[in-house]
Short mmCIF file of C-alpha atoms and ligand atoms in Angstrom, two decimals:
data_model
loop_
_atom_site.label_atom_id
_atom_site.label_comp_id
_atom_site.label_asym_id
_atom_site.label_seq_id
_atom_site.Cartn_x
_atom_site.Cartn_y
_atom_site.Cartn_z
CA MET J 1 111.66 37.33 149.64
CA SER J 2 110.15 38.54 146.40
CA MET J 3 111.95 38.72 143.09
CA LYS J 4 111.54 41.48 140.55
CA LEU J 5 111.05 39.93 137.14
CA PRO J 6 113.13 41.33 134.32
CA PHE J 7 111.00 43.30 131.87
CA PHE J 8 111.58 40.80 129.08
CA LYS J 9 112.66 37.31 130.04
CA THR J 10 112.82 35.14 127.00
CA LYS J 11 113.57 35.23 123.31
CA GLN J 12 109.84 35.09 122.67
CA ILE J 13 109.29 38.16 124.77
CA ASP J 14 112.23 39.94 123.13
CA ASP J 15 110.46 39.29 119.82
CA HIS J 16 107.40 40.96 121.23
CA LYS J 17 109.56 43.82 122.37
CA GLU J 18 110.44 44.61 118.77
CA HIS J 19 106.77 45.28 118.03
CA LYS J 20 106.12 46.79 121.38
CA ASP J 21 104.42 50.14 121.45
CA ILE J 22 104.76 51.21 125.05
CA GLU J 23 102.20 53.95 124.45
CA ASN J 24 99.50 51.43 123.69
CA ILE J 25 99.35 49.36 126.85
CA PRO J 26 95.76 48.75 127.96
CA ASN J 27 94.88 50.86 130.97
CA HIS J 28 92.46 48.26 132.36
CA VAL J 29 92.71 44.51 131.78
CA ALA J 30 89.95 42.16 132.93
CA ILE J 31 90.44 38.40 133.10
CA ILE J 32 88.02 35.48 133.32
CA MET J 33 90.29 32.91 134.95
CA ASP J 34 88.93 29.61 133.65
CA GLY J 35 90.13 26.02 133.40
CA ASN J 36 91.27 25.20 136.93
CA GLY J 37 89.12 22.07 137.07
CA ARG J 38 90.32 20.77 133.69
CA TRP J 39 93.94 21.48 134.62
CA ALA J 40 93.50 19.27 137.70
CA LYS J 41 91.57 16.56 135.82
CA LYS J 42 94.37 16.26 133.24
CA ARG J 43 96.67 15.43 136.14
CA SER J 44 94.17 13.10 137.87
CA LEU J 45 94.05 15.55 140.78
CA PRO J 46 91.00 16.85 142.65
CA ARG J 47 89.52 20.07 141.24
CA ILE J 48 90.77 22.06 144.23
CA ALA J 49 94.37 21.34 143.17
CA GLY J 50 93.63 23.43 140.06
CA HIS J 51 92.29 26.30 142.16
CA LYS J 52 95.34 26.11 144.41
CA GLU J 53 97.70 26.35 141.44
CA GLY J 54 95.48 29.14 140.08
CA VAL J 55 96.48 31.30 143.03
CA ASN J 56 100.11 31.29 141.87
CA ALA J 57 98.98 32.21 138.36
CA VAL J 58 97.18 35.22 139.88
CA MET J 59 100.47 36.48 141.27
CA LYS J 60 102.23 35.89 137.93
CA VAL J 61 99.74 38.10 136.14
CA VAL J 62 99.89 40.74 138.89
CA ARG J 63 103.68 40.94 138.48
CA ALA J 64 103.39 41.16 134.71
CA ALA J 65 100.61 43.76 134.77
CA SER J 66 102.56 45.83 137.26
CA ASN J 67 105.76 45.57 135.15
CA TYR J 68 103.93 46.67 132.01
CA ASN J 69 102.32 49.58 133.75
CA VAL J 70 98.75 48.36 133.42
CA LYS J 71 96.73 50.53 135.82
CA VAL J 72 93.80 48.24 136.68
CA LEU J 73 93.59 44.45 136.69
CA THR J 74 90.13 43.02 137.36
CA LEU J 75 90.07 39.28 138.04
CA TYR J 76 86.87 37.19 138.05
CA ALA J 77 87.51 35.04 141.13
CA PHE J 78 83.98 33.99 142.16
CA SER J 79 80.67 34.60 140.43
CA THR J 80 77.19 34.75 141.92
CA GLU J 81 76.56 31.53 139.96
CA ASN J 82 79.53 29.73 141.55
CA TRP J 83 77.42 29.15 144.70
CA LYS J 84 75.87 26.25 142.72
CA ARG J 85 79.12 24.25 143.11
CA PRO J 86 79.55 21.55 145.77
CA LYS J 87 79.91 22.98 149.27
CA SER J 88 83.40 21.52 149.69
CA GLU J 89 84.62 23.34 146.56
CA ILE J 90 82.97 26.62 147.63
CA ASP J 91 84.55 26.35 151.07
CA PHE J 92 87.93 25.85 149.45
CA LEU J 93 87.47 28.78 147.04
CA MET J 94 86.46 31.05 149.93
CA LYS J 95 89.75 30.28 151.69
CA LEU J 96 91.86 31.24 148.67
CA PRO J 97 91.87 35.02 149.13
CA LYS J 98 93.28 34.56 152.65
CA GLU J 99 95.87 32.07 151.39
CA PHE J 100 96.86 34.37 148.52
CA LEU J 101 97.22 37.35 150.85
CA HIS J 102 99.09 35.37 153.47
CA ILE J 103 101.73 34.46 150.90
CA TYR J 104 101.81 37.55 148.73
CA LEU J 105 100.69 40.63 150.69
CA PRO J 106 104.28 41.69 151.48
CA GLU J 107 105.18 41.52 147.79
CA LEU J 108 101.98 43.37 146.85
CA MET J 109 102.94 46.13 149.30
CA GLU J 110 106.44 46.25 147.89
CA LYS J 111 104.98 46.59 144.39
CA ASN J 112 102.69 49.37 145.56
CA VAL J 113 99.57 47.39 144.58
CA ARG J 114 96.17 48.48 145.88
CA ILE J 115 93.54 45.82 146.47
CA GLU J 116 89.84 46.36 145.89
CA THR J 117 86.82 44.19 145.19
CA ILE J 118 83.64 44.35 143.16
CA GLY J 119 80.61 42.22 143.94
CA ASP J 120 78.34 41.54 146.89
CA PHE J 121 81.04 41.67 149.54
CA ASP J 122 78.68 41.50 152.53
CA ALA J 123 77.40 38.05 151.52
CA LEU J 124 80.88 36.47 151.67
CA PRO J 125 81.85 34.30 154.67
CA ALA J 126 83.17 36.32 157.62
CA HIS J 127 86.67 34.82 157.40
CA THR J 128 86.96 35.77 153.71
CA LYS J 129 85.71 39.30 154.33
CA LYS J 130 88.13 39.72 157.24
CA ALA J 131 91.20 38.73 155.22
CA VAL J 132 90.25 40.80 152.19
CA GLN J 133 89.21 43.84 154.23
CA TYR J 134 92.54 43.74 156.03
CA ALA J 135 94.35 43.80 152.67
CA LYS J 136 92.13 46.58 151.33
CA ASP J 137 92.88 48.71 154.39
CA LYS J 138 96.57 47.92 154.35
CA THR J 139 96.98 48.77 150.65
CA LYS J 140 94.55 51.70 150.43
CA ASN J 141 97.24 54.35 150.05
CA ASN J 142 99.20 52.46 147.40
CA ASP J 143 99.07 54.14 144.01
CA GLY J 144 100.48 51.45 141.72
CA LEU J 145 98.42 48.73 140.06
CA LEU J 146 94.81 48.44 141.25
CA LEU J 147 94.16 44.73 141.76
CA ASN J 148 90.42 44.42 141.65
CA PHE J 149 88.95 41.03 142.61
CA ALA J 150 85.44 40.25 141.39
CA LEU J 151 84.21 38.25 144.39
CA ASN J 152 80.61 37.10 144.52
CA TYR J 153 80.12 39.19 141.40
CA GLY J 154 77.24 38.98 138.93
CA SER J 155 76.72 41.61 136.28
CA ARG J 156 72.93 41.31 135.94
CA TYR J 157 72.55 41.67 139.70
CA GLU J 158 74.88 44.69 139.62
CA ILE J 159 72.79 46.36 136.88
CA MET J 160 69.52 45.52 138.62
CA GLN J 161 70.78 46.99 141.92
CA ALA J 162 71.85 50.12 140.04
CA VAL J 163 68.36 50.49 138.53
CA LYS J 164 66.72 50.07 141.95
CA GLN J 165 69.02 52.65 143.54
CA ILE J 166 68.44 55.10 140.69
CA MET J 167 64.67 54.76 141.12
CA THR J 168 65.02 55.39 144.85
CA ASP J 169 67.23 58.43 144.20
CA ILE J 170 64.75 59.82 141.67
CA ASP J 171 61.90 59.24 144.13
CA CYS J 172 63.63 61.26 146.82
CA SER J 173 64.79 63.91 144.30
CA LYS J 174 68.47 63.14 144.77
CA ILE J 175 68.78 62.99 140.98
CA THR J 176 66.45 63.83 138.10
CA LEU J 177 65.49 61.55 135.25
CA ASP J 178 66.84 64.13 132.79
CA SER J 179 70.28 64.10 134.40
CA LEU J 180 70.58 60.33 134.01
CA ASP J 181 73.04 59.60 131.21
CA GLU J 182 75.54 56.76 130.62
CA LYS J 183 78.16 58.38 132.81
CA ALA J 184 75.71 58.89 135.68
CA PHE J 185 74.46 55.31 135.31
CA SER J 186 78.03 53.96 135.47
CA ASN J 187 78.44 55.60 138.85
CA TYR J 188 75.79 53.28 140.29
CA LEU J 189 77.83 50.18 139.39
CA TYR J 190 80.46 48.44 141.54
CA THR J 191 83.04 49.80 139.10
CA GLU J 192 82.15 53.42 139.93
CA GLY J 193 85.06 55.69 139.05
CA LEU J 194 86.97 53.05 137.07
CA SER J 195 87.52 53.31 133.34
CA ASP J 196 86.00 50.42 131.36
CA PRO J 197 88.30 47.48 130.59
CA ASP J 198 90.32 47.95 127.39
CA LEU J 199 91.15 44.26 127.13
CA LEU J 200 89.28 41.16 128.29
CA ILE J 201 91.15 37.87 128.47
CA ARG J 202 89.42 34.51 128.96
CA THR J 203 91.46 31.38 129.39
CA SER J 204 90.68 27.70 128.75
CA GLY J 205 89.17 28.01 125.27
CA GLU J 206 85.67 29.01 126.40
CA GLN J 207 84.31 32.05 124.58
CA ARG J 208 81.51 33.55 126.66
CA LEU J 209 81.08 36.32 129.21
CA SER J 210 79.50 34.34 132.05
CA ASN J 211 77.73 37.37 133.53
CA PHE J 212 80.95 39.40 133.79
CA LEU J 213 80.95 43.20 133.38
CA LEU J 214 78.15 43.25 130.78
CA TRP J 215 77.81 47.04 130.83
CA GLN J 216 81.52 47.78 131.15
CA LEU J 217 82.68 45.54 128.27
CA ALA J 218 80.64 47.36 125.60
CA TYR J 219 83.74 48.48 123.65
CA THR J 220 86.38 46.19 125.12
CA GLU J 221 88.74 44.13 122.94
CA PHE J 222 88.35 40.39 123.64
CA TRP J 223 91.23 37.89 123.58
CA PHE J 224 90.75 34.16 124.09
CA THR J 225 93.39 31.56 124.73
CA ASP J 226 93.27 27.76 125.14
CA VAL J 227 95.78 28.00 128.01
CA LEU J 228 94.21 26.76 131.26
CA TRP J 229 94.34 29.34 134.06
CA PRO J 230 96.91 27.53 136.27
CA ASP J 231 99.30 27.52 133.27
CA PHE J 232 98.88 31.26 132.67
CA SER J 233 102.22 33.05 132.62
CA GLU J 234 103.88 36.37 131.83
CA ASP J 235 104.53 35.11 128.28
CA VAL J 236 100.81 34.48 127.68
CA PHE J 237 99.97 37.89 129.13
CA VAL J 238 102.48 39.55 126.81
CA GLU J 239 100.96 37.68 123.87
CA ALA J 240 97.59 39.20 124.77
CA LEU J 241 99.10 42.69 125.13
CA HIS J 242 100.80 42.31 121.78
CA GLU J 243 97.56 41.28 120.09
CA TYR J 244 95.81 44.23 121.74
CA GLN J 245 98.40 46.57 120.29
CA GLN J 246 97.50 45.39 116.77
CA ARG J 247 93.78 46.09 117.21
CA LYS J 248 92.20 49.20 115.73
CA ARG J 249 89.61 50.49 118.17
CA ARG J 250 86.93 52.47 116.38
CA TYR J 251 84.17 52.70 118.99
CA GLY J 252 81.59 52.53 116.23
CA GLY J 253 83.34 55.18 114.11
CA ILE J 254 85.37 54.60 110.96
C1 LIG Y 1 87.09 28.70 136.96
O1 LIG Y 1 87.65 27.46 136.66
C2 LIG Y 1 87.71 29.22 138.15
C3 LIG Y 1 87.07 29.61 139.26
C4 LIG Y 1 85.62 29.59 139.43
C5 LIG Y 1 87.83 30.07 140.44
C6 LIG Y 1 88.90 31.01 140.09
C7 LIG Y 1 89.79 31.20 141.23
C8 LIG Y 1 91.11 31.27 141.13
C9 LIG Y 1 91.85 31.23 139.89
C10 LIG Y 1 91.91 31.49 142.33
C11 LIG Y 1 91.49 32.78 142.93
C12 LIG Y 1 92.53 33.36 143.70
C13 LIG Y 1 92.33 34.38 144.53
C14 LIG Y 1 93.51 35.00 145.10
C15 LIG Y 1 91.00 34.89 144.89
P1 LIG Y 1 86.74 26.17 136.73
O2 LIG Y 1 86.82 25.63 138.10
O3 LIG Y 1 85.37 26.50 136.26
O4 LIG Y 1 87.48 25.24 135.70
P2 LIG Y 1 86.83 24.19 134.72
O5 LIG Y 1 85.94 24.97 133.76
O6 LIG Y 1 88.01 23.59 134.04
O7 LIG Y 1 86.07 23.21 135.55
#
């Protein structure tokens, strides 16, 4: 049975509520979920214990994003560079989407969440693709939060593929060079049709992009926290939203 979280749970969140400008909730939040390994190491546990706990943190942020009426939540779950990890860790990571969906798909349906992915989906193991595809199909008519997993995602690869496809389309006169502008280019990316992230969160104290959404983050507000991903909570998410609400976005203007 799932439990609907109250909108504001704690005194700390009530304090945020005072400053809360409901009009200024980011439409699209992207998160680099980092620190699973360090979370486990601090507890003398194997790294996979951090990833396992990270799955629960995913659901916490989905609940919070859904409650706060965020429209799109893009989570960096596996990068094209993560294939360099030991096989045992990769195998474990590839089982997590199925585990997550096995536990939480009923609640995701109840919350009207739609699941999508960005990245090279075809290159994932068959069992991962099967579980995720099932969830995509099952949730495709939901019109609440879009939960977008970046799975086997690399931004440089994405941009390079876009360039190749554009060249092919110009060659066969599907588009003209003159018609190619930023909007048209965006439509060749995995994120076709999605607005760019308004807020990027990275956990664990690291402050880099790690090949994540390089084109799409051009004007995004960044927020970094030392909290390790498995410790991420609604309170931390609200802290990020609150900070976002204080930012003045000028997009290069004054
Ligand atoms: C980075 O931490 C984390 C990852 C590469 C995996 C992220 C995956 C999850 C949070 C679970 C995904 C859940 C679903 C439902 C797909 P790290 O291992 O690099 O941590 P470290 O920097 O402390 O070693």
